[in-house]
Tab-separated table of C-alpha atoms and ligand atoms in Angstrom:
chain	number	residue	atom	x	y	z
A	19	MET	CA	61.934	-69.334	-55.998
A	20	ARG	CA	60.213	-72.551	-57.057
A	21	VAL	CA	60.178	-75.704	-54.965
A	22	ASN	CA	59.541	-79.186	-56.267
A	23	LEU	CA	56.896	-81.336	-54.631
A	24	LEU	CA	56.280	-84.813	-56.043
A	25	GLY	CA	57.307	-83.639	-59.485
A	26	ALA	CA	55.346	-80.365	-59.547
A	27	ASP	CA	57.022	-76.982	-59.145
A	28	ILE	CA	55.375	-74.617	-56.679
A	29	ASP	CA	56.151	-70.922	-56.292
A	30	ALA	CA	57.281	-70.147	-52.756
A	31	LEU	CA	55.373	-66.861	-52.621
A	32	THR	CA	53.155	-65.105	-50.112
A	33	MET	CA	49.701	-63.959	-51.172
A	34	GLU	CA	50.952	-60.409	-51.689
A	35	GLU	CA	53.943	-61.577	-53.729
A	36	THR	CA	51.627	-63.689	-55.896
A	37	VAL	CA	49.373	-60.697	-56.567
A	38	GLU	CA	52.410	-58.565	-57.456
A	39	ARG	CA	53.720	-61.307	-59.764
A	40	VAL	CA	50.359	-61.341	-61.590
A	41	ALA	CA	50.368	-57.542	-61.768
A	42	GLY	CA	53.865	-57.634	-63.255
A	43	LEU	CA	52.880	-60.081	-65.985
A	44	ILE	CA	49.509	-58.693	-66.939
A	45	ARG	CA	49.091	-56.858	-70.237
A	46	ASN	CA	52.789	-56.940	-71.150
A	47	TYR	CA	53.320	-60.626	-71.675
A	48	ARG	CA	51.887	-63.596	-73.538
A	49	PRO	CA	48.753	-64.990	-71.901
A	50	PHE	CA	49.781	-66.670	-68.691
A	51	ARG	CA	48.285	-69.260	-66.370
A	52	VAL	CA	47.983	-69.368	-62.648
A	53	MET	CA	47.335	-72.706	-61.048
A	54	THR	CA	46.208	-73.184	-57.469
A	55	LEU	CA	47.588	-76.625	-56.732
A	56	ASN	CA	45.795	-78.825	-54.204
A	57	PRO	CA	46.688	-82.247	-52.738
A	58	GLU	CA	44.000	-84.074	-54.734
A	59	TYR	CA	45.467	-82.784	-57.992
A	60	ILE	CA	49.068	-83.555	-57.149
A	61	TYR	CA	48.145	-87.046	-55.950
A	62	GLN	CA	46.219	-87.770	-59.161
A	63	ALA	CA	49.152	-86.386	-61.145
A	64	GLN	CA	51.395	-89.135	-59.742
A	65	PHE	CA	49.443	-91.535	-61.964
A	66	ASP	CA	48.658	-89.178	-64.838
A	67	ARG	CA	51.659	-87.663	-66.567
A	68	GLU	CA	49.505	-85.166	-68.479
A	69	LEU	CA	48.364	-83.547	-65.210
A	70	LEU	CA	51.960	-83.174	-64.076
A	71	ASP	CA	52.838	-81.586	-67.428
A	72	LEU	CA	49.950	-79.131	-67.063
A	73	ALA	CA	51.308	-78.109	-63.668
A	74	ARG	CA	54.800	-77.715	-65.145
A	75	ARG	CA	53.480	-75.482	-67.925
A	76	ALA	CA	51.713	-73.092	-65.527
A	77	ASP	CA	53.460	-69.730	-65.086
A	78	ILE	CA	52.566	-69.366	-61.423
A	79	VAL	CA	51.689	-72.322	-59.178
A	80	THR	CA	50.380	-71.580	-55.702
A	81	ALA	CA	50.081	-73.780	-52.615
A	82	ASP	CA	46.314	-74.223	-52.422
A	83	GLY	CA	45.729	-75.227	-48.824
A	84	GLU	CA	47.379	-76.445	-45.669
A	85	GLY	CA	48.019	-79.916	-47.117
A	86	ILE	CA	50.450	-78.521	-49.671
A	87	VAL	CA	52.091	-76.159	-47.148
A	88	TRP	CA	52.623	-79.131	-44.800
A	89	ALA	CA	53.983	-81.342	-47.596
A	90	CYS	CA	56.481	-78.676	-48.714
A	91	ARG	CA	57.703	-78.423	-45.117
A	92	VAL	CA	58.141	-82.203	-44.892
A	93	ALA	CA	59.970	-82.187	-48.242
A	94	GLY	CA	62.401	-79.638	-46.795
A	95	TYR	CA	61.308	-76.812	-49.133
A	96	PRO	CA	58.909	-74.709	-47.075
A	97	VAL	CA	56.590	-72.194	-48.738
A	98	PRO	CA	55.627	-69.063	-46.786
A	99	GLU	CA	51.857	-69.557	-46.655
A	100	ARG	CA	48.854	-71.047	-48.393
A	101	VAL	CA	47.481	-69.144	-51.368
A	102	THR	CA	44.040	-70.619	-52.026
A	103	GLY	CA	41.941	-70.076	-55.130
A	104	ILE	CA	39.219	-68.039	-53.463
A	105	ASP	CA	41.582	-65.855	-51.404
A	106	LEU	CA	43.732	-65.169	-54.460
A	107	MET	CA	40.664	-64.406	-56.545
A	108	LEU	CA	39.435	-61.857	-53.996
A	109	ARG	CA	42.817	-60.137	-53.766
A	110	LEU	CA	43.120	-60.018	-57.554
A	111	VAL	CA	39.597	-58.645	-57.916
A	112	GLU	CA	40.450	-55.929	-55.390
A	113	LYS	CA	43.561	-55.074	-57.411
A	114	ALA	CA	41.571	-55.252	-60.665
A	115	ALA	CA	39.095	-52.668	-59.349
A	116	LEU	CA	42.006	-50.353	-58.475
A	117	CYS	CA	43.999	-50.886	-61.681
A	118	GLY	CA	41.090	-51.004	-64.130
A	119	TRP	CA	41.612	-54.612	-65.218
A	120	SER	CA	38.453	-56.302	-66.442
A	121	VAL	CA	37.471	-59.754	-65.201
A	122	TYR	CA	35.472	-62.628	-66.693
A	123	LEU	CA	33.909	-65.428	-64.646
A	124	LEU	CA	33.571	-68.823	-66.333
A	125	GLY	CA	32.150	-71.816	-64.496
A	126	ALA	CA	29.703	-73.238	-61.921
A	127	ALA	CA	26.001	-74.008	-62.411
A	128	PRO	CA	23.863	-71.716	-64.625
A	129	GLY	CA	23.280	-68.379	-62.886
A	130	VAL	CA	25.990	-68.798	-60.245
A	131	ALA	CA	28.799	-66.969	-62.086
A	132	ALA	CA	26.478	-63.997	-62.740
A	133	GLU	CA	25.455	-63.909	-59.059
A	134	ALA	CA	29.102	-64.093	-57.995
A	135	ALA	CA	29.906	-61.231	-60.400
A	136	ASP	CA	27.074	-59.098	-58.898
A	137	ARG	CA	28.432	-59.713	-55.425
A	138	LEU	CA	31.955	-58.716	-56.518
A	139	CYS	CA	30.638	-55.502	-58.121
A	140	ARG	CA	28.894	-54.630	-54.851
A	141	ASP	CA	31.987	-55.378	-52.749
A	142	TYR	CA	34.549	-53.780	-55.089
A	143	PRO	CA	33.073	-50.597	-56.541
A	144	GLY	CA	34.561	-49.712	-59.914
A	145	LEU	CA	35.225	-53.345	-60.826
A	146	LYS	CA	34.807	-53.981	-64.556
A	147	VAL	CA	33.123	-57.326	-65.169
A	148	ALA	CA	33.602	-58.208	-68.838
A	149	GLY	CA	31.144	-61.094	-68.621
A	150	SER	CA	30.242	-64.443	-67.144
A	151	TYR	CA	29.180	-67.865	-68.372
A	152	HIS	CA	28.230	-71.097	-66.663
A	153	GLY	CA	30.460	-74.167	-66.653
A	154	PHE	CA	28.114	-76.892	-67.853
A	155	PHE	CA	28.741	-76.787	-71.584
A	156	GLN	CA	29.500	-79.789	-73.799
A	157	GLU	CA	33.001	-80.543	-75.002
A	158	ASP	CA	32.093	-79.578	-78.573
A	159	GLU	CA	30.994	-76.144	-77.310
A	160	GLU	CA	34.365	-75.351	-75.703
A	161	GLY	CA	35.666	-73.436	-78.722
A	162	ARG	CA	32.473	-71.379	-78.955
A	163	VAL	CA	32.728	-70.458	-75.254
A	164	ALA	CA	36.323	-69.267	-75.843
A	165	GLN	CA	35.095	-67.132	-78.771
A	166	GLU	CA	32.362	-65.578	-76.611
A	167	ILE	CA	34.974	-64.655	-74.016
A	168	LYS	CA	37.207	-63.176	-76.707
A	169	LYS	CA	34.479	-60.691	-77.687
A	170	THR	CA	34.672	-59.196	-74.186
A	171	LYS	CA	38.501	-58.867	-74.090
A	172	PRO	CA	38.985	-59.579	-70.368
A	173	ASP	CA	42.276	-59.074	-68.558
A	174	LEU	CA	41.704	-61.744	-65.921
A	175	LEU	CA	39.750	-64.892	-66.627
A	176	PHE	CA	38.631	-66.836	-63.553
A	177	VAL	CA	37.794	-70.448	-64.415
A	178	ALA	CA	35.721	-72.426	-61.899
A	179	LEU	CA	35.185	-75.863	-63.429
A	180	GLY	CA	36.869	-77.814	-60.612
A	181	ALA	CA	40.304	-79.417	-60.874
A	182	PRO	CA	41.605	-80.820	-63.165
A	183	LYS	CA	38.871	-79.886	-65.672
A	184	GLN	CA	39.650	-76.169	-65.340
A	185	GLU	CA	43.393	-76.677	-65.882
A	186	ILE	CA	42.714	-78.780	-68.992
A	187	TRP	CA	40.274	-76.165	-70.353
A	188	ILE	CA	42.749	-73.341	-69.704
A	189	ASP	CA	45.535	-75.271	-71.399
A	190	ARG	CA	43.437	-75.864	-74.520
A	191	HIS	CA	41.683	-72.537	-74.832
A	192	LEU	CA	43.434	-69.666	-73.063
A	193	GLY	CA	45.176	-68.564	-76.266
A	194	LYS	CA	41.803	-68.241	-78.024
A	195	THR	CA	40.108	-66.176	-75.317
A	196	GLY	CA	42.203	-63.018	-75.684
A	197	ALA	CA	42.536	-62.877	-71.873
A	198	SER	CA	45.873	-61.819	-70.351
A	199	ALA	CA	45.700	-64.434	-67.639
A	200	ALA	CA	43.588	-67.392	-66.550
A	201	ILE	CA	43.304	-68.678	-63.026
A	202	GLY	CA	41.611	-71.904	-61.944
A	203	VAL	CA	39.543	-71.195	-58.828
A	204	GLY	CA	37.540	-74.399	-58.150
A	205	GLY	CA	34.369	-73.877	-56.139
A	206	SER	CA	34.936	-70.138	-55.496
A	207	PHE	CA	31.880	-68.880	-57.420
A	208	ASP	CA	29.572	-71.053	-55.315
A	209	VAL	CA	30.960	-69.377	-52.190
A	210	LEU	CA	30.757	-65.854	-53.654
A	211	ALA	CA	27.182	-66.432	-54.802
A	212	GLY	CA	26.286	-67.610	-51.291
A	213	ARG	CA	25.445	-71.172	-52.416
A	214	VAL	CA	28.187	-72.670	-50.245
A	215	GLN	CA	29.266	-71.296	-46.873
A	216	ARG	CA	32.961	-70.887	-46.202
A	217	ALA	CA	34.293	-71.922	-42.789
A	218	PRO	CA	34.400	-69.095	-40.205
A	219	HIS	CA	37.671	-67.160	-39.769
A	220	TRP	CA	38.606	-68.874	-36.501
A	221	VAL	CA	38.370	-72.294	-38.175
A	222	ARG	CA	40.567	-71.051	-41.029
A	223	ARG	CA	43.062	-69.652	-38.537
A	224	LEU	CA	43.248	-73.089	-36.906
A	225	ARG	CA	44.010	-74.451	-40.411
A	226	LEU	CA	40.959	-76.682	-40.322
A	227	GLU	CA	39.053	-75.363	-43.321
A	228	TRP	CA	39.370	-78.729	-45.071
A	229	LEU	CA	37.613	-80.391	-42.111
A	230	ALA	CA	34.811	-77.816	-42.075
A	231	ARG	CA	34.318	-78.365	-45.819
A	232	LEU	CA	34.011	-82.076	-45.250
A	233	VAL	CA	31.394	-81.590	-42.516
A	234	ARG	CA	29.382	-79.081	-44.563
A	235	GLN	CA	29.606	-80.925	-47.864
A	236	PRO	CA	29.615	-84.635	-46.895
A	237	SER	CA	29.494	-85.477	-50.625
A	238	ARG	CA	33.194	-84.540	-50.654
A	239	TRP	CA	34.246	-87.350	-48.335
A	240	ARG	CA	35.039	-89.718	-51.200
A	241	ARG	CA	37.345	-87.095	-52.737
A	242	GLN	CA	39.000	-86.392	-49.432
A	243	LEU	CA	39.889	-90.044	-48.980
A	244	VAL	CA	42.807	-89.082	-51.187
A	245	LEU	CA	44.246	-86.861	-48.440
A	246	PRO	CA	45.702	-89.673	-46.269
A	247	LEU	CA	47.092	-91.283	-49.434
A	248	PHE	CA	48.687	-87.968	-50.384
A	249	ALA	CA	50.153	-87.605	-46.868
A	250	TRP	CA	51.537	-91.143	-46.987
A	251	THR	CA	53.121	-90.533	-50.417
A	252	VAL	CA	54.821	-87.408	-49.070
A	253	ILE	CA	56.086	-89.150	-45.936
A	254	LYS	CA	57.341	-92.112	-47.957
A	255	ARG	CA	59.077	-89.952	-50.560
A	256	TYR	CA	60.709	-87.461	-48.213
A	257	LYS	CA	60.782	-88.595	-44.574
A	258	LEU	CA	61.367	-92.340	-44.937
A	259	LYS	CA	63.874	-91.823	-47.730
A	260	ARG	CA	65.860	-89.423	-45.540
A	261	ILE	CA	65.779	-91.875	-42.594
A	262	ALA	CA	66.967	-94.679	-44.892
A	263	GLN	CA	69.819	-92.505	-46.171
A	264	ASP	CA	71.002	-91.482	-42.667
B	327	UDP	N1	31.712	-77.310	-62.371
B	327	UDP	C1	31.463	-76.775	-63.617
B	327	UDP	N2	31.399	-77.613	-64.692
B	327	UDP	C2	31.594	-78.944	-64.586
B	327	UDP	C3	31.882	-79.492	-63.310
B	327	UDP	C4	31.942	-78.638	-62.208
B	327	UDP	O1	31.297	-75.577	-63.751
B	327	UDP	O2	31.502	-79.628	-65.596
B	327	UDP	C5	31.789	-76.413	-61.223
B	327	UDP	C6	30.907	-76.776	-60.041
B	327	UDP	O3	29.589	-76.308	-60.255
B	327	UDP	C7	31.623	-76.064	-58.911
B	327	UDP	C8	33.080	-76.121	-59.334
B	327	UDP	O4	33.091	-76.466	-60.725
B	327	UDP	O5	31.226	-74.712	-58.859
B	327	UDP	C9	33.904	-77.176	-58.605
B	327	UDP	O6	33.857	-76.963	-57.259
B	327	UDP	P1	34.710	-77.849	-56.245
B	327	UDP	O7	34.444	-77.300	-54.888
B	327	UDP	O8	34.453	-79.308	-56.491
B	327	UDP	O9	36.183	-77.533	-56.754
B	327	UDP	P2	37.555	-77.532	-56.004
B	327	UDP	O10	37.698	-76.168	-55.406
B	327	UDP	O11	37.516	-78.587	-54.946
B	327	UDP	O12	38.506	-77.815	-57.128
């Protein structure tokens, strides 16, 4: 089932259901896109129609973080749990190692994707890494990067260019890469390569990972100023409207 939040459709799936959905589509379907939708993206999309269209064209859209899970609840269309980029990537890599799917890592600073790939190979023996490439190429090199990926014929292409750059790149180039599926995973390679620390489990269980990220990476505060605006938009659209109608 898909639920609509501020104009974007989100799949009401658990992590395991999302992984099974990907497994069901892989190799026997046209190339498909998985989007991990976060509050910053959906807020920006309220003012940028193209971003909303990109979200609508994605084959699977997950609730990336507690902000989206909360907003879906307020809207009256709850989703079962958050399915973040990094958690989904790890579950898919685990499945890839079991099923023999190959993976390609595109994005992050030079060297980071390769380090992340090494870490994944250590953690998931048998994993086939088709290749990796950094994410700081010029716009006129985009086509060449897609061609390089095509030579390696990956099943899963993880794209870590940050949102919405990764969604735009996937939309333009997935068809040229020969990959079965592309998934935007934001800053996941930095975490896998050990460049950025993820919040400890207990903080994640308390649903405060966003706060820990803000404390550890103060440079994000400007971006996270969007969060109260997102919350207010949700309350206005769903709660206040309902009160006014009652
Ligand atoms: N990045 C990139 N190319 C760019 C801009 C960013 O590869 O032109 C990478 C950056 O190095 C980082 C990731 O994209 O690894 C974005 O991480 P961030 O935590 O900002 O993404 P989010 O998860 O919040 O979308």
